[in-house]
């Protein structure tokens, strides 16, 4: 995931707080959407005629003469060929729609920039000259996965864009994603306690130790960030959940992030981060963020009740069912072929001559990335099935076959 090098949100904490309070008052929703990513298939986005067929230079009413931004865009697109031109024009069109949905303060910058997250290029969405989001298009590599990525356009909106967008942007953005048959890939939901949360961050840790964050009898992983050893007042975060599972919560001292520890701000935030690795994220998260915040766990729902928010109905986002045995076998077969074709000679010589050092080399290694979505028992069974396939059949002689 790519974050902006310097988020404009840290520049004026008071303005951020005022904006969040205004949004809460206007929407009557206590939960704020703080980050949004979604992907759309290129076939669902058609560039406008103004982008595809600009008037000739000097022609009366030439929009390129009237608007320097569009003239620069046209000059950029003119240098592209074939599929690159089409992808750039489609991504620009989607960027214009996204910026228009966020509000009049947002524009798409006409300079095509280097992409992020394996996209080759990006158009930047800006507010007051700062990048607050981007539109990625075309893949940076030629792997099968990235070839599929070439057929998509990706939108990444940082917290600044979500915070300073005009009222009603969430509902309109959800409609835009639905209109283009898009897929939400990340959505962060935040509950801000401007005057402090009862018990503070130490109470959050105590809640975890008491099992209040457990879901379906399972205790999520946790992580402490910041100076917890001395129980100081500044800069602490408590994470629980897992990015890999697509649901992680960060409870942190937001006031210290924005104002510095010297201000002793009581502002705390509960930030719930949903990803689509193992979940299908509905666009209704944008329309009803409090419902999906409450649905994350009984603890999240209890915090909304403690907040005295009443207009919500908890809705959970379940993990997808585990992939079928055939998919596990397919991934294991790819690993097996790599071992056989690429690494077998090196493994054989190390096994023969390295002795115990060979066991130290391979012991307690993580599963390869393509296998981490499966349980170890599933991987073990798949390897056993693959090994059985390669066993010679008793009484079978290849030379006579």
Coordinates of C-alpha atoms in Angstrom, one line a residue:
X1 CA 0.0 0.0 0.0
X2 CA 1.3 3.4 -0.9
X3 CA 0.8 6.4 1.4
X4 CA 1.5 10.1 0.6
X5 CA 5.0 11.2 1.7
X6 CA 3.5 14.0 3.8
X7 CA -0.2 13.9 4.5
X8 CA -1.9 17.3 4.5
X9 CA -3.9 16.0 7.5
X10 CA -1.0 16.6 9.9
X11 CA -0.7 20.3 8.9
X12 CA -3.7 21.7 10.7
X13 CA -5.3 19.4 13.3
X14 CA -7.9 22.0 14.3
X15 CA -9.2 22.3 10.7
X16 CA -9.4 18.5 10.5
X17 CA -11.4 18.3 13.8
X18 CA -13.8 21.1 12.6
X19 CA -14.3 19.3 9.3
X20 CA -15.1 16.0 11.0
X21 CA -17.5 17.6 13.4
X22 CA -19.3 19.3 10.5
X23 CA -19.6 16.0 8.6
X24 CA -20.9 14.3 11.7
X25 CA -23.5 17.0 12.2
X26 CA -24.6 17.0 8.6
X27 CA -24.8 13.3 8.1
X28 CA -25.9 12.4 11.6
X29 CA -23.5 9.4 11.3
X30 CA -20.9 9.0 14.1
X31 CA -18.6 6.8 11.9
X32 CA -16.3 8.5 9.3
X33 CA -14.9 6.8 6.2
X34 CA -11.2 7.6 6.4
X35 CA -9.7 5.7 3.4
X36 CA -11.2 4.2 0.3
X37 CA -9.8 2.0 -2.5
X38 CA -11.7 0.4 -5.4
X39 CA -11.0 -1.2 -8.8
X40 CA -13.0 -1.0 -12.0
X41 CA -12.7 -3.0 -15.1
X42 CA -11.6 -0.8 -18.0
X43 CA -14.4 -2.0 -20.2
X44 CA -16.9 -0.2 -17.9
X45 CA -15.3 3.2 -18.4
X46 CA -15.7 5.2 -21.7
X47 CA -13.7 8.4 -22.1
X48 CA -15.5 11.5 -23.1
X49 CA -15.6 12.9 -26.6
X50 CA -13.7 16.0 -25.5
X51 CA -10.7 13.8 -24.5
X52 CA -10.8 11.6 -27.5
X53 CA -11.6 14.2 -30.2
X54 CA -10.2 17.7 -29.1
X55 CA -10.9 20.6 -31.5
X56 CA -8.0 21.6 -33.8
X57 CA -5.6 24.2 -32.5
X58 CA -6.9 27.7 -33.1
X59 CA -10.4 26.6 -33.9
X60 CA -13.1 28.9 -32.5
X61 CA -14.2 27.8 -29.0
X62 CA -11.2 25.5 -28.6
X63 CA -11.4 24.1 -25.1
X64 CA -7.7 23.5 -25.0
X65 CA -7.0 27.2 -25.5
X66 CA -9.6 28.1 -22.8
X67 CA -8.3 25.7 -20.2
X68 CA -4.6 25.1 -19.8
X69 CA -5.1 22.0 -17.7
X70 CA -6.9 20.3 -20.6
X71 CA -4.3 21.5 -23.1
X72 CA -1.6 19.9 -21.0
X73 CA -3.7 16.7 -20.8
X74 CA -4.0 16.6 -24.6
X75 CA -0.3 17.1 -25.0
X76 CA 0.4 14.2 -22.7
X77 CA -2.1 11.9 -24.4
X78 CA -0.8 12.8 -27.8
X79 CA 2.6 11.1 -26.9
X80 CA 0.9 7.8 -26.2
X81 CA 0.1 5.0 -28.6
X82 CA -2.6 2.4 -29.1
X83 CA -3.6 0.6 -25.9
X84 CA -1.6 3.0 -23.7
X85 CA -3.6 6.0 -25.0
X86 CA -6.9 4.2 -24.5
X87 CA -6.0 3.2 -20.9
X88 CA -4.8 6.7 -20.0
X89 CA -8.0 8.3 -21.5
X90 CA -10.2 5.9 -19.6
X91 CA -8.3 6.4 -16.3
X92 CA -8.6 10.2 -16.8
X93 CA -12.3 10.0 -17.3
X94 CA -12.8 7.9 -14.2
X95 CA -10.5 10.4 -12.3
X96 CA -12.7 13.3 -13.4
X97 CA -15.8 11.5 -12.2
X98 CA -14.2 10.7 -8.8
X99 CA -12.9 14.3 -8.4
X100 CA -16.4 15.6 -9.2
X101 CA -17.9 13.3 -6.7
X102 CA -15.5 14.5 -4.0
X103 CA -16.4 18.2 -4.6
X104 CA -15.2 21.4 -6.4
X105 CA -12.0 21.6 -4.5
X106 CA -10.6 18.5 -6.1
X107 CA -9.0 18.2 -9.6
X108 CA -7.1 15.7 -11.6
X109 CA -3.6 16.9 -12.4
X110 CA -2.8 16.6 -16.1
X111 CA 0.7 15.3 -15.7
X112 CA 0.9 11.6 -15.9
X113 CA 3.1 10.3 -13.1
X114 CA 4.8 7.0 -12.1
X115 CA 2.4 4.5 -10.8
X116 CA 2.1 2.8 -7.4
X117 CA 1.2 -0.7 -6.2
X118 CA 2.3 -2.4 -9.5
X119 CA 0.4 0.1 -11.7
X120 CA 2.7 1.6 -14.3
X121 CA 1.2 5.1 -14.4
X122 CA -1.1 7.3 -12.3
X123 CA -3.2 10.5 -12.5
X124 CA -3.1 12.4 -9.3
X125 CA -6.2 13.7 -7.6
X126 CA -5.2 17.0 -5.9
X127 CA -6.7 19.4 -3.4
X128 CA -4.9 22.8 -2.8
X129 CA -1.9 21.5 -4.8
X130 CA -1.5 18.3 -2.6
X131 CA -2.0 14.8 -3.9
X132 CA -4.9 13.3 -1.9
X133 CA -5.5 10.3 -4.1
X134 CA -4.6 8.7 -7.4
X135 CA -5.9 6.7 -10.4
X136 CA -3.6 3.8 -11.4
X137 CA -3.6 2.2 -14.8
X138 CA -1.6 -0.3 -16.9
X139 CA 0.6 -2.9 -15.1
X140 CA 4.3 -2.5 -14.4
X141 CA 5.1 -6.1 -15.3
X142 CA 4.2 -9.0 -17.6
X143 CA 3.3 -11.7 -15.1
X144 CA -0.1 -13.4 -15.6
X145 CA -1.5 -11.6 -12.6
X146 CA -0.3 -8.2 -13.8
X147 CA -1.7 -8.9 -17.3
X148 CA -5.0 -9.2 -15.6
X149 CA -4.3 -5.9 -13.7
X150 CA -3.8 -4.2 -17.1
X151 CA -7.5 -4.6 -17.7
X152 CA -8.4 -2.6 -14.6
X153 CA -8.3 1.0 -13.3
X154 CA -7.6 1.5 -9.6
X155 CA -8.7 4.4 -7.4
X156 CA -7.0 5.1 -4.1
X157 CA -8.4 8.0 -1.9
X158 CA -6.3 9.0 1.1
X159 CA -7.8 10.2 4.4
X160 CA -7.4 13.9 3.4
X161 CA -9.7 13.4 0.4
X162 CA -12.3 11.6 2.5
X163 CA -12.2 14.2 5.3
X164 CA -12.5 17.3 3.1
X165 CA -14.9 16.0 0.5
X166 CA -18.3 17.7 0.3
X167 CA -21.3 16.4 2.3
X168 CA -22.9 13.4 0.6
X169 CA -19.8 12.2 -1.2
X170 CA -20.0 8.7 0.4
X171 CA -23.4 7.9 -1.1
X172 CA -22.5 9.4 -4.5
X173 CA -19.2 7.5 -4.6
X174 CA -21.0 4.2 -3.7
X175 CA -23.4 4.9 -6.7
X176 CA -20.4 5.6 -8.9
X177 CA -18.8 2.3 -8.0
X178 CA -22.0 0.4 -8.6
X179 CA -22.6 2.2 -11.9
X180 CA -19.2 0.9 -13.1
X181 CA -19.6 -2.5 -11.5
X182 CA -16.5 -1.8 -9.4
X183 CA -15.0 -3.7 -6.5
X184 CA -14.1 -2.1 -3.1
X185 CA -10.7 -3.3 -2.1
X186 CA -10.2 -1.3 1.1
X187 CA -12.4 0.8 3.3
X188 CA -11.4 2.3 6.7
X189 CA -14.1 3.2 9.2
X190 CA -13.2 5.6 12.0
X191 CA -15.0 6.5 15.3
X192 CA -13.5 9.7 16.8
X193 CA -13.6 10.5 20.5
X194 CA -12.6 14.2 20.5
X195 CA -12.9 14.5 24.3
X196 CA -11.3 11.2 25.1
X197 CA -12.5 7.6 25.3
X198 CA -13.5 6.3 28.8
X199 CA -10.5 4.5 30.3
X200 CA -8.2 5.6 27.4
X201 CA -5.9 3.3 25.5
X202 CA -5.1 1.3 28.6
X203 CA -8.7 0.3 28.9
X204 CA -8.5 -1.0 25.3
X205 CA -5.6 -3.2 26.3
X206 CA -7.6 -4.4 29.3
X207 CA -10.6 -5.2 27.1
X208 CA -8.4 -7.3 24.9
X209 CA -6.9 -9.2 27.8
X210 CA -10.4 -9.9 29.1
X211 CA -11.4 -11.5 25.7
X212 CA -13.8 -8.7 24.7
X213 CA -12.3 -8.6 21.2
X214 CA -12.7 -12.3 20.6
X215 CA -14.9 -13.3 17.6
X216 CA -16.5 -16.7 17.3
X217 CA -14.3 -18.0 20.1
X218 CA -11.1 -16.8 18.5
X219 CA -8.7 -14.2 19.9
X220 CA -7.3 -11.9 17.3
X221 CA -3.6 -11.1 17.1
X222 CA -2.5 -7.8 18.8
X223 CA 0.4 -5.4 18.5
X224 CA 1.5 -2.5 20.6
X225 CA 3.1 0.5 18.9
X226 CA 4.6 3.5 20.7
X227 CA 6.0 4.0 24.2
X228 CA 4.0 1.5 26.3
X229 CA 6.8 0.5 28.7
X230 CA 6.6 3.7 30.8
X231 CA 2.8 4.2 30.3
X232 CA 3.5 7.6 28.9
X233 CA 0.7 9.8 27.5
X234 CA 1.8 10.1 23.9
X235 CA 1.8 8.3 20.6
X236 CA 0.5 4.9 21.6
X237 CA -1.5 2.6 19.3
X238 CA -3.1 -0.8 19.9
X239 CA -3.7 -3.0 16.9
X240 CA -5.8 -6.1 16.9
X241 CA -6.9 -8.3 14.0
X242 CA -5.1 -9.1 10.8
X243 CA -4.4 -7.5 7.4
X244 CA -4.2 -11.0 5.9
X245 CA -7.7 -11.8 7.1
X246 CA -8.9 -8.4 5.8
X247 CA -10.0 -6.9 9.2
X248 CA -7.7 -5.0 11.5
X249 CA -8.5 -2.3 14.1
X250 CA -6.1 0.4 15.3
X251 CA -7.0 2.3 18.4
X252 CA -4.6 5.3 18.8
X253 CA -4.1 8.7 20.3
X254 CA -5.2 10.8 17.4
X255 CA -4.6 14.1 19.1
X256 CA -0.9 13.3 19.6
X257 CA -0.6 12.5 16.0
X258 CA -2.1 15.8 14.9
X259 CA -1.0 18.3 17.6
X260 CA 2.0 16.7 19.2
X261 CA 2.3 15.2 22.7
X262 CA 3.0 18.6 24.3
X263 CA -0.7 19.6 23.7
X264 CA -1.9 16.6 25.7
X265 CA -5.0 16.3 23.5
X266 CA -7.5 13.7 24.7
X267 CA -8.6 12.9 21.1
X268 CA -8.7 9.1 20.5
X269 CA -9.7 7.2 17.4
X270 CA -10.9 3.7 16.7
X271 CA -10.0 2.9 13.1
X272 CA -11.4 -0.2 11.6
X273 CA -9.6 -1.3 8.4
X274 CA -11.4 -3.7 6.0
X275 CA -9.6 -5.3 3.1
X276 CA -10.8 -7.6 0.4
X277 CA -8.2 -10.4 0.6
X278 CA -10.7 -12.8 2.1
X279 CA -13.9 -10.7 2.1
X280 CA -16.2 -9.1 -0.4
X281 CA -16.7 -5.5 0.6
X282 CA -20.1 -4.1 -0.3
X283 CA -20.5 -0.5 -1.4
X284 CA -23.1 -0.1 1.4
X285 CA -20.2 0.4 3.7
X286 CA -20.1 3.9 2.3
X287 CA -23.8 4.4 2.7
X288 CA -24.0 2.9 6.2
X289 CA -20.6 3.0 7.8
X290 CA -21.9 2.7 11.4
X291 CA -23.7 -0.6 10.6
X292 CA -20.5 -2.2 9.3
X293 CA -18.4 -0.7 12.1
X294 CA -20.7 -2.3 14.7
X295 CA -20.8 -5.6 12.8
X296 CA -17.0 -6.1 13.1
X297 CA -17.3 -7.5 16.7
X298 CA -19.3 -7.2 19.9
X299 CA -16.6 -4.9 21.2
X300 CA -17.0 -2.5 18.2
X301 CA -20.8 -2.5 18.8
X302 CA -20.3 -1.8 22.5
X303 CA -18.1 1.3 21.7
X304 CA -20.9 2.7 19.5
X305 CA -23.4 2.2 22.4
X306 CA -20.9 3.8 24.8
X307 CA -20.7 6.7 22.3
X308 CA -24.5 7.0 22.7
X309 CA -25.0 6.4 19.0
X310 CA -28.3 4.6 18.4
X311 CA -29.1 4.8 14.7
X312 CA -27.3 1.7 13.5
X313 CA -27.9 -2.0 12.9
X314 CA -24.8 -4.2 13.1
X315 CA -23.9 -5.9 9.8
X316 CA -20.9 -8.2 9.6
X317 CA -18.8 -9.0 6.5
X318 CA -18.0 -12.7 6.7
X319 CA -14.9 -14.3 5.3
X320 CA -15.3 -16.2 2.0
X321 CA -15.4 -19.9 2.2
X322 CA -12.0 -21.5 1.9
X323 CA -10.9 -22.4 -1.6
X324 CA -11.7 -25.9 -2.8
X325 CA -9.2 -28.8 -2.8
X326 CA -8.6 -28.4 -6.5
X327 CA -7.3 -24.8 -6.0
X328 CA -4.9 -26.0 -3.3
X329 CA -3.6 -28.7 -5.5
X330 CA -3.1 -26.3 -8.4
X331 CA -1.0 -23.9 -6.2
X332 CA 1.0 -26.8 -4.7
X333 CA 1.7 -28.1 -8.3
X334 CA 3.1 -24.7 -9.3
X335 CA 5.5 -24.8 -6.3
X336 CA 6.4 -28.4 -7.1
X337 CA 7.2 -27.5 -10.7
X338 CA 9.4 -24.6 -9.6
X339 CA 11.3 -26.9 -7.2
X340 CA 11.7 -29.5 -10.0
X341 CA 12.7 -27.2 -12.8
X342 CA 14.5 -24.4 -11.0
X343 CA 15.7 -25.3 -7.5
X344 CA 16.2 -29.1 -7.5
X345 CA 19.9 -29.1 -8.3
X346 CA 20.7 -26.6 -5.6
X347 CA 18.6 -28.4 -3.1
X348 CA 20.2 -31.7 -3.9
X349 CA 23.7 -30.5 -3.5
X350 CA 22.9 -28.7 -0.2
X351 CA 21.1 -31.8 1.1
X352 CA 24.1 -34.0 0.2
X353 CA 26.9 -31.9 1.6
X354 CA 25.5 -29.3 4.1
X355 CA 24.6 -31.8 6.9
X356 CA 22.7 -30.2 9.8
X357 CA 23.1 -26.8 8.3
X358 CA 20.6 -27.8 5.6
X359 CA 18.0 -28.4 8.2
X360 CA 18.8 -25.0 9.8
X361 CA 18.3 -23.4 6.4
X362 CA 14.9 -24.7 5.8
X363 CA 13.5 -25.1 9.3
X364 CA 10.6 -22.8 10.4
X365 CA 10.4 -20.9 7.1
X366 CA 7.1 -19.2 6.2
X367 CA 4.9 -20.7 3.6
X368 CA 5.5 -19.3 0.1
X369 CA 3.1 -16.4 -0.6
X370 CA 0.8 -18.3 -3.0
X371 CA 0.2 -20.9 -0.2
X372 CA -0.4 -18.6 2.8
X373 CA -4.2 -18.5 2.0
X374 CA -4.5 -22.2 3.0
X375 CA -4.2 -24.0 6.3
X376 CA -1.0 -26.0 6.8
X377 CA -3.1 -29.2 7.0
X378 CA -4.5 -28.4 3.5
X379 CA -1.0 -27.7 2.1
X380 CA 0.3 -31.0 3.7
X381 CA -2.5 -33.0 2.2
X382 CA -2.0 -31.4 -1.3
X383 CA 1.8 -32.2 -1.2
X384 CA 1.0 -35.8 -0.3
X385 CA -1.4 -36.0 -3.2
X386 CA 1.2 -34.5 -5.5
X387 CA 3.9 -36.9 -4.3
X388 CA 1.5 -39.9 -4.9
X389 CA 1.0 -38.8 -8.5
X390 CA 4.8 -39.0 -9.2
X391 CA 5.3 -42.4 -7.7
X392 CA 6.0 -45.1 -10.3
X393 CA 3.2 -47.6 -10.7
X394 CA 4.2 -51.1 -9.5
X395 CA 5.0 -53.4 -12.4
X396 CA 5.0 -50.5 -14.9
X397 CA 8.0 -50.2 -17.2
X398 CA 8.2 -46.9 -19.1
X399 CA 10.3 -48.5 -21.8
X400 CA 7.5 -50.9 -22.6
X401 CA 4.7 -48.3 -22.4

